[in-house]
Amino acid sequence: MGALKLQPLVRPDGMTTHEYAHRRLRQAIMVGSIRPGEALTIRGIAEAMESSPTPVREALRRLSSEGALKVLDNRRIMVPRMTADRFGELIALRTVLEQHAARRAVDHITEKQIDRLVEIDKAQDEAIARKDSATTLLLLNQEFHRTLYTANPDQIIMPMVESVWLQLGPFLGIAMEYVEQLYFVDRHQEAIAALRKRDGDAVAAAIGADIREGIGGFERGAIENLLRLAGQ
């Protein structure tokens, strides 16, 4: 097992060590830095975070209660095993939540914010062409979706969306490694075009297709194929 590598995360002024440890480890799971089946130790995580074990233990306790990690009897930590049925439930829930969030953002998003979505989508396309890491691709993908949904100043859905991302992250990281084989139409561009027209239904349809096609399809066979790639 290689050393755990975590993406940098800016620590806001006033954030406690315990909260920072939780947020950074949470991000690592959401973007697939911790792979399915990879066993970790508190010491290894603490070293990767340049932290003492105490805040790491608290972060693991919280993430375990959120269903993102499982603490084994030998005190090692793993991503919980995933079944096709559970994965299907999570993707279905993600689709409902994010289509709702996309529709609600349409009346609020500004042209400047749409231009920012164009920039993020272009950066993701360039990252795919360079064959950047799956983690980099997931970070950009989540930035696109988060930028869209938070254009609604009254949104309260992001904690729910991120809870689903948290449980799917390690498996979406695997999907991103095969993105050129699984994903053929840039649904982000469709969403951007629909946003320019203020067409909420078209935006929601593009987001739904983006979620389904990002895993190779919503059919059971596609889900089982992805889980095989993840060693489940």
mmCIF file of C-alpha atoms in Angstrom:
data_model
loop_
_atom_site.group_PDB
_atom_site.id
_atom_site.type_symbol
_atom_site.label_atom_id
_atom_site.label_comp_id
_atom_site.label_asym_id
_atom_site.label_seq_id
_atom_site.Cartn_x
_atom_site.Cartn_y
_atom_site.Cartn_z
ATOM 1 C CA MET A 1 0.000 0.000 0.000
ATOM 2 C CA GLY A 2 1.451 3.359 -1.036
ATOM 3 C CA ALA A 3 1.416 6.467 1.099
ATOM 4 C CA LEU A 4 -1.887 8.344 1.094
ATOM 5 C CA LYS A 5 -1.791 11.506 -1.004
ATOM 6 C CA LEU A 6 -4.248 14.283 -0.190
ATOM 7 C CA GLN A 7 -5.130 17.322 -2.267
ATOM 8 C CA PRO A 8 -4.245 20.684 -0.699
ATOM 9 C CA LEU A 9 -7.085 22.470 1.067
ATOM 10 C CA VAL A 10 -6.956 26.080 2.190
ATOM 11 C CA ARG A 11 -7.545 26.385 5.934
ATOM 12 C CA PRO A 12 -9.730 29.408 6.706
ATOM 13 C CA ASP A 13 -8.706 31.688 9.549
ATOM 14 C CA GLY A 14 -10.182 30.546 12.839
ATOM 15 C CA MET A 15 -10.873 26.965 11.744
ATOM 16 C CA THR A 16 -9.955 24.479 14.470
ATOM 17 C CA THR A 17 -7.489 21.663 13.869
ATOM 18 C CA HIS A 18 -10.268 19.117 14.391
ATOM 19 C CA GLU A 19 -12.594 20.771 11.859
ATOM 20 C CA TYR A 20 -9.798 21.151 9.317
ATOM 21 C CA ALA A 21 -8.887 17.466 9.648
ATOM 22 C CA HIS A 22 -12.505 16.490 9.070
ATOM 23 C CA ARG A 23 -12.953 18.794 6.078
ATOM 24 C CA ARG A 24 -9.718 17.731 4.404
ATOM 25 C CA LEU A 25 -10.339 14.018 4.868
ATOM 26 C CA ARG A 26 -13.936 14.482 3.724
ATOM 27 C CA GLN A 27 -12.733 16.158 0.523
ATOM 28 C CA ALA A 28 -10.238 13.327 -0.052
ATOM 29 C CA ILE A 29 -13.046 10.773 0.051
ATOM 30 C CA MET A 30 -15.350 12.840 -2.195
ATOM 31 C CA VAL A 31 -12.721 13.105 -4.942
ATOM 32 C CA GLY A 32 -11.623 9.476 -4.824
ATOM 33 C CA SER A 33 -8.233 9.893 -3.146
ATOM 34 C CA ILE A 34 -9.095 6.889 -0.975
ATOM 35 C CA ARG A 35 -9.784 3.921 -3.226
ATOM 36 C CA PRO A 36 -12.272 1.127 -2.527
ATOM 37 C CA GLY A 37 -10.560 -1.722 -0.707
ATOM 38 C CA GLU A 38 -7.571 0.374 0.372
ATOM 39 C CA ALA A 39 -6.825 -0.148 4.080
ATOM 40 C CA LEU A 40 -5.533 2.888 5.957
ATOM 41 C CA THR A 41 -4.268 3.501 9.450
ATOM 42 C CA ILE A 42 -4.734 6.471 11.740
ATOM 43 C CA ARG A 43 -0.991 6.962 11.726
ATOM 44 C CA GLY A 44 -0.833 6.926 7.904
ATOM 45 C CA ILE A 45 -3.654 9.430 7.605
ATOM 46 C CA ALA A 46 -2.110 11.684 10.254
ATOM 47 C CA GLU A 47 1.225 11.633 8.411
ATOM 48 C CA ALA A 48 -0.470 12.506 5.108
ATOM 49 C CA MET A 49 -2.233 15.410 6.800
ATOM 50 C CA GLU A 50 0.831 16.456 8.808
ATOM 51 C CA SER A 51 -1.349 16.244 11.886
ATOM 52 C CA SER A 52 -1.390 14.540 15.250
ATOM 53 C CA PRO A 53 -3.578 11.411 15.570
ATOM 54 C CA THR A 54 -6.177 13.036 17.855
ATOM 55 C CA PRO A 55 -7.993 15.229 15.282
ATOM 56 C CA VAL A 56 -7.745 12.383 12.768
ATOM 57 C CA ARG A 57 -9.538 10.023 15.169
ATOM 58 C CA GLU A 58 -12.348 12.551 15.624
ATOM 59 C CA ALA A 59 -12.611 13.068 11.841
ATOM 60 C CA LEU A 60 -12.805 9.313 11.303
ATOM 61 C CA ARG A 61 -15.535 9.011 13.916
ATOM 62 C CA ARG A 62 -17.621 11.651 12.155
ATOM 63 C CA LEU A 63 -17.023 10.227 8.690
ATOM 64 C CA SER A 64 -17.877 6.738 9.892
ATOM 65 C CA SER A 65 -21.217 8.039 11.207
ATOM 66 C CA GLU A 66 -21.834 9.583 7.753
ATOM 67 C CA GLY A 67 -21.331 6.201 6.090
ATOM 68 C CA ALA A 68 -18.173 7.280 4.266
ATOM 69 C CA LEU A 69 -15.668 5.054 6.081
ATOM 70 C CA LYS A 70 -15.660 1.871 8.108
ATOM 71 C CA VAL A 71 -13.332 1.237 11.044
ATOM 72 C CA LEU A 72 -12.279 -2.423 11.096
ATOM 73 C CA ASP A 73 -11.563 -4.610 14.119
ATOM 74 C CA ASN A 74 -7.812 -4.348 13.474
ATOM 75 C CA ARG A 75 -8.141 -0.535 13.691
ATOM 76 C CA ARG A 76 -7.604 -0.103 9.988
ATOM 77 C CA ILE A 77 -9.970 2.090 8.011
ATOM 78 C CA MET A 78 -11.622 1.307 4.684
ATOM 79 C CA VAL A 79 -14.294 2.590 2.343
ATOM 80 C CA PRO A 80 -17.389 0.413 3.009
ATOM 81 C CA ARG A 81 -18.175 -2.249 0.419
ATOM 82 C CA MET A 82 -20.721 -1.199 -2.176
ATOM 83 C CA THR A 83 -23.498 -3.298 -3.685
ATOM 84 C CA ALA A 84 -25.139 -2.642 -7.047
ATOM 85 C CA ASP A 85 -28.478 -1.987 -5.334
ATOM 86 C CA ARG A 86 -27.025 0.561 -2.912
ATOM 87 C CA PHE A 87 -25.036 2.250 -5.672
ATOM 88 C CA GLY A 88 -28.188 2.487 -7.777
ATOM 89 C CA GLU A 89 -30.056 4.079 -4.875
ATOM 90 C CA LEU A 90 -27.306 6.656 -4.389
ATOM 91 C CA ILE A 91 -27.196 7.557 -8.093
ATOM 92 C CA ALA A 92 -30.997 7.845 -8.208
ATOM 93 C CA LEU A 93 -30.955 10.119 -5.159
ATOM 94 C CA ARG A 94 -28.108 12.182 -6.576
ATOM 95 C CA THR A 95 -30.060 12.668 -9.807
ATOM 96 C CA VAL A 96 -33.207 13.862 -8.015
ATOM 97 C CA LEU A 97 -31.318 16.238 -5.718
ATOM 98 C CA GLU A 98 -29.133 17.774 -8.409
ATOM 99 C CA GLN A 99 -31.866 18.170 -10.996
ATOM 100 C CA HIS A 100 -33.875 20.042 -8.365
ATOM 101 C CA ALA A 101 -30.861 22.196 -7.479
ATOM 102 C CA ALA A 102 -30.169 22.951 -11.150
ATOM 103 C CA ARG A 103 -33.763 24.024 -11.831
ATOM 104 C CA ARG A 104 -33.816 26.282 -8.784
ATOM 105 C CA ALA A 105 -30.581 27.972 -9.871
ATOM 106 C CA VAL A 106 -31.818 28.978 -13.329
ATOM 107 C CA ASP A 107 -33.688 32.098 -12.212
ATOM 108 C CA HIS A 108 -30.720 33.350 -10.186
ATOM 109 C CA ILE A 109 -27.547 32.545 -12.102
ATOM 110 C CA THR A 110 -25.847 35.523 -13.752
ATOM 111 C CA GLU A 111 -24.095 35.633 -17.105
ATOM 112 C CA LYS A 112 -20.815 36.063 -15.226
ATOM 113 C CA GLN A 113 -21.485 32.873 -13.287
ATOM 114 C CA ILE A 114 -22.355 31.053 -16.513
ATOM 115 C CA ASP A 115 -19.062 32.299 -17.982
ATOM 116 C CA ARG A 116 -17.339 30.770 -14.952
ATOM 117 C CA LEU A 117 -19.020 27.443 -15.727
ATOM 118 C CA VAL A 118 -17.608 27.676 -19.251
ATOM 119 C CA GLU A 119 -14.122 28.169 -17.781
ATOM 120 C CA ILE A 120 -14.479 25.186 -15.466
ATOM 121 C CA ASP A 121 -15.770 22.958 -18.269
ATOM 122 C CA LYS A 122 -12.879 23.995 -20.498
ATOM 123 C CA ALA A 123 -10.406 23.259 -17.690
ATOM 124 C CA GLN A 124 -11.933 19.815 -17.260
ATOM 125 C CA ASP A 125 -11.711 19.084 -20.997
ATOM 126 C CA GLU A 126 -8.059 20.139 -20.977
ATOM 127 C CA ALA A 127 -7.390 17.971 -17.915
ATOM 128 C CA ILE A 128 -8.931 14.954 -19.678
ATOM 129 C CA ALA A 129 -6.789 15.616 -22.770
ATOM 130 C CA ARG A 130 -3.657 15.782 -20.578
ATOM 131 C CA LYS A 131 -4.764 12.575 -18.837
ATOM 132 C CA ASP A 132 -4.638 14.291 -15.447
ATOM 133 C CA SER A 133 -5.478 12.298 -12.338
ATOM 134 C CA ALA A 134 -9.025 11.204 -11.560
ATOM 135 C CA THR A 135 -8.822 13.330 -8.425
ATOM 136 C CA THR A 136 -8.175 16.469 -10.488
ATOM 137 C CA LEU A 137 -11.088 15.634 -12.801
ATOM 138 C CA LEU A 138 -13.469 15.049 -9.890
ATOM 139 C CA LEU A 139 -12.441 18.307 -8.214
ATOM 140 C CA LEU A 140 -13.256 20.203 -11.422
ATOM 141 C CA ASN A 141 -16.498 18.304 -11.933
ATOM 142 C CA GLN A 142 -17.643 19.060 -8.399
ATOM 143 C CA GLU A 143 -16.641 22.703 -8.801
ATOM 144 C CA PHE A 144 -18.868 22.905 -11.890
ATOM 145 C CA HIS A 145 -21.873 21.413 -10.122
ATOM 146 C CA ARG A 146 -21.326 23.376 -6.902
ATOM 147 C CA THR A 147 -20.965 26.672 -8.809
ATOM 148 C CA LEU A 148 -24.259 26.016 -10.577
ATOM 149 C CA TYR A 149 -26.275 25.006 -7.523
ATOM 150 C CA THR A 150 -24.971 27.745 -5.221
ATOM 151 C CA ALA A 151 -26.003 30.390 -7.756
ATOM 152 C CA ASN A 152 -29.327 30.112 -5.951
ATOM 153 C CA PRO A 153 -28.773 32.341 -2.891
ATOM 154 C CA ASP A 154 -31.514 30.539 -0.971
ATOM 155 C CA GLN A 155 -30.300 27.004 -1.654
ATOM 156 C CA ILE A 156 -30.172 24.604 1.292
ATOM 157 C CA ILE A 157 -29.479 21.479 -0.708
ATOM 158 C CA MET A 158 -25.669 21.388 -0.877
ATOM 159 C CA PRO A 159 -25.159 19.482 2.415
ATOM 160 C CA MET A 160 -27.474 16.765 1.079
ATOM 161 C CA VAL A 161 -25.733 16.712 -2.312
ATOM 162 C CA GLU A 162 -22.309 16.509 -0.690
ATOM 163 C CA SER A 163 -23.474 13.691 1.578
ATOM 164 C CA VAL A 164 -24.207 11.645 -1.557
ATOM 165 C CA TRP A 165 -20.914 12.709 -3.182
ATOM 166 C CA LEU A 166 -19.162 11.517 -0.040
ATOM 167 C CA GLN A 167 -20.560 8.001 -0.334
ATOM 168 C CA LEU A 168 -20.007 7.818 -4.101
ATOM 169 C CA GLY A 169 -16.606 9.544 -4.259
ATOM 170 C CA PRO A 170 -14.289 6.529 -4.163
ATOM 171 C CA PHE A 171 -16.287 4.843 -6.931
ATOM 172 C CA LEU A 172 -16.660 7.960 -9.064
ATOM 173 C CA GLY A 173 -12.880 8.250 -8.820
ATOM 174 C CA ILE A 174 -12.659 4.879 -10.554
ATOM 175 C CA ALA A 175 -15.182 6.003 -13.194
ATOM 176 C CA MET A 176 -13.082 9.103 -13.899
ATOM 177 C CA GLU A 177 -10.119 6.868 -14.731
ATOM 178 C CA TYR A 178 -12.224 5.505 -17.600
ATOM 179 C CA VAL A 179 -13.959 8.777 -18.506
ATOM 180 C CA GLU A 180 -12.992 8.639 -22.185
ATOM 181 C CA GLN A 181 -14.572 5.172 -22.454
ATOM 182 C CA LEU A 182 -17.720 5.951 -20.455
ATOM 183 C CA TYR A 183 -18.597 9.549 -21.353
ATOM 184 C CA PHE A 184 -19.059 10.593 -24.987
ATOM 185 C CA VAL A 185 -21.252 13.736 -24.924
ATOM 186 C CA ASP A 186 -20.259 16.845 -22.966
ATOM 187 C CA ARG A 187 -23.451 17.345 -20.975
ATOM 188 C CA HIS A 188 -21.907 20.329 -19.210
ATOM 189 C CA GLN A 189 -21.974 22.199 -22.514
ATOM 190 C CA GLU A 190 -25.640 21.260 -22.925
ATOM 191 C CA ALA A 191 -26.350 22.584 -19.439
ATOM 192 C CA ILE A 192 -24.522 25.837 -20.214
ATOM 193 C CA ALA A 193 -26.484 26.340 -23.448
ATOM 194 C CA ALA A 194 -29.755 25.714 -21.581
ATOM 195 C CA LEU A 195 -28.745 28.171 -18.858
ATOM 196 C CA ARG A 196 -28.173 30.886 -21.484
ATOM 197 C CA LYS A 197 -31.783 30.302 -22.609
ATOM 198 C CA ARG A 198 -33.072 30.102 -19.009
ATOM 199 C CA ASP A 199 -34.595 26.715 -19.821
ATOM 200 C CA GLY A 200 -34.910 24.949 -16.473
ATOM 201 C CA ASP A 201 -36.166 21.651 -17.872
ATOM 202 C CA ALA A 202 -33.296 21.428 -20.357
ATOM 203 C CA VAL A 203 -30.746 22.250 -17.651
ATOM 204 C CA ALA A 204 -32.171 19.537 -15.406
ATOM 205 C CA ALA A 205 -32.168 17.030 -18.283
ATOM 206 C CA ALA A 206 -28.514 17.777 -19.048
ATOM 207 C CA ILE A 207 -27.529 17.369 -15.402
ATOM 208 C CA GLY A 208 -29.419 14.078 -15.164
ATOM 209 C CA ALA A 209 -27.705 12.754 -18.285
ATOM 210 C CA ASP A 210 -24.335 13.939 -16.983
ATOM 211 C CA ILE A 211 -24.772 11.954 -13.768
ATOM 212 C CA ARG A 212 -25.955 8.774 -15.514
ATOM 213 C CA GLU A 213 -23.419 8.806 -18.321
ATOM 214 C CA GLY A 214 -20.563 9.657 -15.963
ATOM 215 C CA ILE A 215 -20.829 6.094 -14.636
ATOM 216 C CA GLY A 216 -21.408 4.517 -18.043
ATOM 217 C CA GLY A 217 -25.189 4.370 -17.716
ATOM 218 C CA PHE A 218 -27.848 3.674 -15.108
ATOM 219 C CA GLU A 219 -28.566 0.112 -16.213
ATOM 220 C CA ARG A 220 -27.687 -2.574 -13.693
ATOM 221 C CA GLY A 221 -25.060 -4.016 -16.031
ATOM 222 C CA ALA A 222 -23.248 -0.663 -16.212
ATOM 223 C CA ILE A 223 -23.308 -0.312 -12.423
ATOM 224 C CA GLU A 224 -22.008 -3.853 -11.934
ATOM 225 C CA ASN A 225 -19.241 -3.179 -14.476
ATOM 226 C CA LEU A 226 -18.132 -0.082 -12.572
ATOM 227 C CA LEU A 227 -18.152 -1.969 -9.267
ATOM 228 C CA ARG A 228 -16.036 -4.713 -10.852
ATOM 229 C CA LEU A 229 -13.516 -2.077 -11.881
ATOM 230 C CA ALA A 230 -13.519 -0.925 -8.253
ATOM 231 C CA GLY A 231 -12.872 -4.481 -7.029
ATOM 232 C CA GLN A 232 -16.279 -4.866 -5.351
#
